[in-house]
Amino acid sequence: MQIQNLTFFCGKDLGIGQVNYPPAFVDCIRADNDLGKLRIHQMEYNFREIEDRWQRRWKEERIYQVSNNSSKPKYYVLDMFPYPSGAGLHVGHPLGYIASDIYARFKRLQGFEVLHPMGFDAFGLPAEQYAIETGQHPALTTAKNIANFKRQLDRIGFCFDWSREVNTSDPQYYRWTQWIFLQLYDSWFNRSHQRAERIAGLIHIFETEGNLNQECPGDSSLHFSSGEWKTFGEKRRQGILMDYRLAYSGVGEVNWCEELGTVLANDEVINGVSERGGYPVVKKKLRQWYLRITEYAERLLSGLDTVNFSQSMKDMQTNWIGKSRGAEILFDLRVPGKEESKDIPELKVYTTRPDTIYGVDFMVLAPEHELVGQITAESKEKEVAAYLDYVNSRSERERLAEKAISGCDTGAVAINPFNSREIPVWISEYVLAGYGTGAIMGVPCGDERDHRFARHFHIPVTNILGDQYTGLEANPTKTAVLSNSDFLDGLVMTDAIETVIQRLELDGTGRRRVNYKMRDAAFSRQRYWGEPFPIVWEDGIAFPLKDGELPLELPHVEHYQPGPEGEGPLANISEWTDRNLETSTMPGYAGSSWYFLRYMDPHNEQAFCSREASDYWGQVDFYIGGTEHAVGHLLYSRMWTKALFDLGYIGHDEPYKRLVNQGMIQGSSRLVYRQKGTGLFVSAGKLASGAGPDLPYDTLHVEVSLVDGVSLDMEAFRHWKPDYQEARFITEDNGTYICGTESEKMSKSKYNTVSPDDIVDKYGADTFRMYEMFLGPVELSKPWDTKGIEGVYRFLKKFWRMFYSEDGKWLVTDAGAALEEWKILHRTIKKAAEDTERLSFNTAVSQFMICVNELTALNCHDKGILSPLLVTLAPYAPHISEELWRKMGHESTILDTPYPAYQESYLKEDQVNYPVAVNGRTRTEISFPAGTDHANMEQEILQNGIVRKWLAGKQPKKIIIVEGRMINVVV
RNA sequence: GCCCGGGUGGCGGAAUUGGUAGACGCGCUGGACUCAAAAUCCAGUGGUAGUAAUACCGUAUCGGUUCGAUUCCGAUCCCGGGCACCA
């Protein structure tokens, strides 16, 4: 028996009250009668010592380093890398990391070379906000936070290959973010080839044929011949090219957040306020950088068919892209008083329902529509101007909050190209400038909004739906038979759509058109803590820096205040402005759009990632992260991958083969109820029964660690905050104070965070890992509940007992195992392997528990059983497995062992118990030797007393025997 | 409003292809060990009736298909997530 003597600082007292030693650790400690001496029995399951030792050894032995030159098949397991916030990790964060870690270890045991890296998405707003408040440089706080994150992660025992760590704010990393940006800048999307190509090729096309075959994505009305191109000056040419580039600068309406002092991408704005901080967001016209992600809409959509994402994830992306099919229709315009004017252009509308063309009763333009000024009749000018003022006065938020019907007649009329009917043209804010053509045809009988609009302004409604239209509300059906529609009369609407489109194209009054909701992504931020753009402005022309000038390093600044006229802090620095460098920086998603590629070849100084490396590792086989990135990061990184693929830098055009979204672990908050304006706290039970005083109450969050279950430690509560020193309580009749509970997001301010550090301290990393998995399916969101962890902890202690006796003797023998034991082992291997493969980690943990319960009952200590069992457990509980594995005499890590194969022969039973049902209702059970002929079984079933009783003399119609499962006698 | 998920004991959840519903864990109850506590171990634990064997009911509700439905189909209710004037 090995005993370590330690001098313990708290003397005779075990110190449980004083230092609050975790119960699990106290288990391993027995007090000696000698003063101040404690004995630690190493043979108890001393997870602290085991975990510390192996974490150190693993690091020294570099067992997690993977090679790019392996002959093994590759497997790439990736976590969404974290933003290193100052708050550190709470128990919710590691959920996905544990799942991926188990899977990565499992794949390694199965013989794959597994890339499982980790890094940090280190640029972003919070670090900069913190810098503004405290003056601490973001680089400093970021480095500090990263160190803390790494420490926390390492304690959980992840198999990350830290030699491949990336940090998006490291110049050696963002040098390549800048480089990729320049590749996008130097590219355009060739629509006929459906892929990105170099700008040089586009210039060549312009020189030979103009842009007649290459519609300009930035300005569809732009047409020029090769001859015209040659006459254009440099500035004009660059302006045109800019309208084609995949990364481009342009003036546009952006989401401006005054509080944050920057623009935001559409997915960073939720209900008119910023995602981070919840500040109001307004539309503003600004010169910005954009990514022309809209050009990839079709490929982003079709690519979803080739990847394994959850249905909801695919739906979210599909909805965000928002593809719709319809037609563009041209209407001639007439403006009273401007009859003869020839410069009134046609009005172009987009509709998904060209079949309703005879039901058009009015047109509506977005207030921002470019034609509004030209077509407003003189008599209406005042009203239109007043309406535009009204629209401008309303913030985005107000518009979203109260969708009041408003609008103004412009006095102009549009001519229906099919029947020459004159239709009034209105403007209204319910029509969005940014979608379609910014103008719609109003069909009140078939569209709810159009109907409300027509009603509100007393526009007569034409019925083209026959009796399908009641006159009271619109009917958006697609299956009605058209009436009042001239040549379409009698056609079903769905068929009429095609008929109308063909007619429009024949007459030249319109064309088929596909539309997308998705807009180009705003790519610049007026902030400091991001990648600088490698762009120099000269005379309004953007010039990219050369490869040799990268990285363009972020300069050191003293202050983080915004620059003049909405520019970023970089505009305050003369060394920056003197060089005419772009003063905005890239958004948070820039660095995360390609980091999975950098992990493959992290130290390459010649390229962002060598082609050999990306060809070897290829797609991420298994990607895990939260749903919140559904339309941001995932779409952007898919686009970057496609562009890099098009340009020949990588060999695959979808980054992630399989995506799993882990659920959130919510905090379980505890609430106390204080009578308003007093120090009197009323217990939840008393409050609910109405026994408390009936003044209004404040509901306050209380630190969860002060509450055992729901009962509050009142003494600790008084000491918690000075405010509560004088707290008085109205308790339940048994003297306890019961708290209210609520499941909500873990956050410091709600005092409901639980740190993985505390759990690992108390129970160890292996228990923590298995418990998080045991809670339920990874995809599921669930509240954290520390109580249940005891069950998993008991399991590991029980497991330990199979190897060590209570007094520390090594129990493992070579004696050989009984058949029953082998059966248990092979069943466990099969189940654990299958469950792990299908990511059902919770049921795999259950299986281990069953196995250990059964083997313990059989008093099993055989090496032949325990060895393979350790290997199957290794992905879940790596420390204890490694410890016992090496104790068994193995020199190298358990991870280099092949995953055990199960033998089918052990899974077969000699006797099979069949439940016997009569008409589906289970009556009894009959046992047959495995493989009994069905005909023989039938005989025996009919002779069975209970079955005979149930048949009551009747002949069964048929007997259904489901092999190995059940027997049903149908009467 | 629209689009996805989902609804199973006191709780988290299991049931992989339509085949014994409630695995495993927590909690609870009783017991063993102990001067005592902790830890550990054993037994019980969906509901109703019964000493018991057992019987009946039971996977949100109603209906359908089937020898047999938590599983498939239809309707309704509720919960969660996403989108939301997208023409």
CSV table of C-alpha atoms (C1' of nucleotides) in Angstrom, one decimal, chain A residues 312 315-316 324 351-352 399-400 403 430-432 435 440 449 517 519 774-775 777 780 791 794 797 831 838 842-843 846 849-850 853 915 919 921 925 960 962 965-966 968 970, chain B residues 2-6 11-17 19-21 23-28 38-42 55-58 66-69 80-87:
chain,number,residue,atom,x,y,z
A,312,SER,CA,-33.7,23.4,-39.9
A,315,ASP,CA,-34.2,25.8,-44.2
A,316,MET,CA,-32.8,28.8,-42.4
A,324,SER,CA,-38.4,33.2,-55.8
A,351,THR,CA,-44.0,39.8,-59.5
A,352,THR,CA,-44.2,36.1,-58.6
A,399,ARG,CA,-41.5,51.2,-39.4
A,400,LEU,CA,-41.2,47.6,-38.1
A,403,LYS,CA,-47.1,48.8,-39.8
A,430,TYR,CA,-44.6,49.0,-47.5
A,431,VAL,CA,-42.7,48.5,-50.7
A,432,LEU,CA,-39.0,47.9,-50.1
A,435,TYR,CA,-36.0,44.0,-53.3
A,440,ILE,CA,-44.9,46.3,-57.4
A,449,ARG,CA,-51.4,43.8,-48.1
A,517,LYS,CA,-34.0,38.1,-50.9
A,519,ARG,CA,-28.4,41.2,-50.3
A,774,PHE,CA,-25.3,12.0,-20.4
A,775,LEU,CA,-27.7,15.0,-20.0
A,777,PRO,CA,-28.8,14.4,-27.1
A,780,LEU,CA,-30.9,19.5,-27.4
A,791,GLY,CA,-24.6,9.3,-10.8
A,794,ARG,CA,-20.5,6.9,-8.9
A,797,LYS,CA,-15.7,5.1,-9.0
A,831,LYS,CA,-23.5,-0.6,-28.6
A,838,ARG,CA,-24.5,8.1,-34.7
A,842,ASN,CA,-26.0,9.8,-24.0
A,843,THR,CA,-27.1,6.3,-24.7
A,846,SER,CA,-25.9,4.6,-20.3
A,849,MET,CA,-23.1,2.1,-16.8
A,850,ILE,CA,-25.1,-1.1,-17.5
A,853,ASN,CA,-23.1,-2.8,-13.1
A,915,PRO,CA,-43.4,-12.5,-25.9
A,919,ASN,CA,-54.4,-9.9,-31.3
A,921,ARG,CA,-52.0,-7.9,-26.7
A,925,GLU,CA,-43.6,-15.5,-22.9
A,960,ILE,CA,-46.9,-14.0,-37.0
A,962,VAL,CA,-41.0,-11.8,-35.8
A,965,ARG,CA,-38.7,-10.3,-31.3
A,966,MET,CA,-42.2,-11.5,-30.7
A,968,ASN,CA,-48.5,-12.6,-32.5
A,970,VAL,CA,-54.3,-13.5,-34.7
B,2,C,C1',-45.3,31.8,-42.7
B,3,C,C1',-41.4,27.8,-42.4
B,4,C,C1',-39.0,24.1,-39.4
B,5,G,C1',-38.6,21.1,-34.9
B,6,G,C1',-41.0,18.9,-30.7
B,11,C,C1',-37.2,15.3,-13.2
B,12,G,C1',-33.3,14.6,-17.5
B,13,G,C1',-34.2,11.2,-21.0
B,14,A,C1',-34.4,5.7,-23.7
B,15,A,C1',-37.1,2.7,-27.2
B,16,U,C1',-31.8,2.4,-34.0
B,17,U,C1',-36.5,-0.8,-39.4
B,19,G,C1',-43.1,-5.6,-32.7
B,20,U,C1',-42.7,-6.7,-24.4
B,21,A,C1',-43.2,1.6,-23.6
B,23,A,C1',-33.5,1.6,-20.6
B,24,C,C1',-29.8,4.5,-17.9
B,25,G,C1',-29.4,8.4,-14.3
B,26,C,C1',-31.4,11.8,-10.7
B,27,G,C1',-35.1,12.2,-7.0
B,28,C,C1',-38.0,9.7,-3.5
B,38,A,C1',-20.6,10.8,5.1
B,39,A,C1',-19.6,7.2,1.5
B,40,U,C1',-21.0,2.4,-0.1
B,41,C,C1',-24.3,-1.7,-0.9
B,42,C,C1',-29.4,-4.1,-1.4
B,55,A,C1',-56.4,-7.1,-14.1
B,56,C,C1',-57.5,-2.5,-16.3
B,57,C,C1',-55.7,2.3,-18.0
B,58,G,C1',-51.4,4.8,-20.0
B,66,U,C1',-52.7,-2.3,-39.1
B,67,C,C1',-52.8,-8.8,-36.3
B,68,G,C1',-49.9,-4.9,-33.6
B,69,A,C1',-48.8,2.4,-33.5
B,80,G,C1',-39.4,25.7,-28.7
B,81,G,C1',-36.5,27.8,-32.8
B,82,G,C1',-36.2,30.8,-37.3
B,83,C,C1',-38.2,34.4,-40.7
B,84,A,C1',-41.4,38.4,-41.0
B,85,C,C1',-44.4,44.2,-45.2
B,86,C,C1',-39.5,40.1,-49.9
B,87,A,C1',-44.7,41.4,-54.0
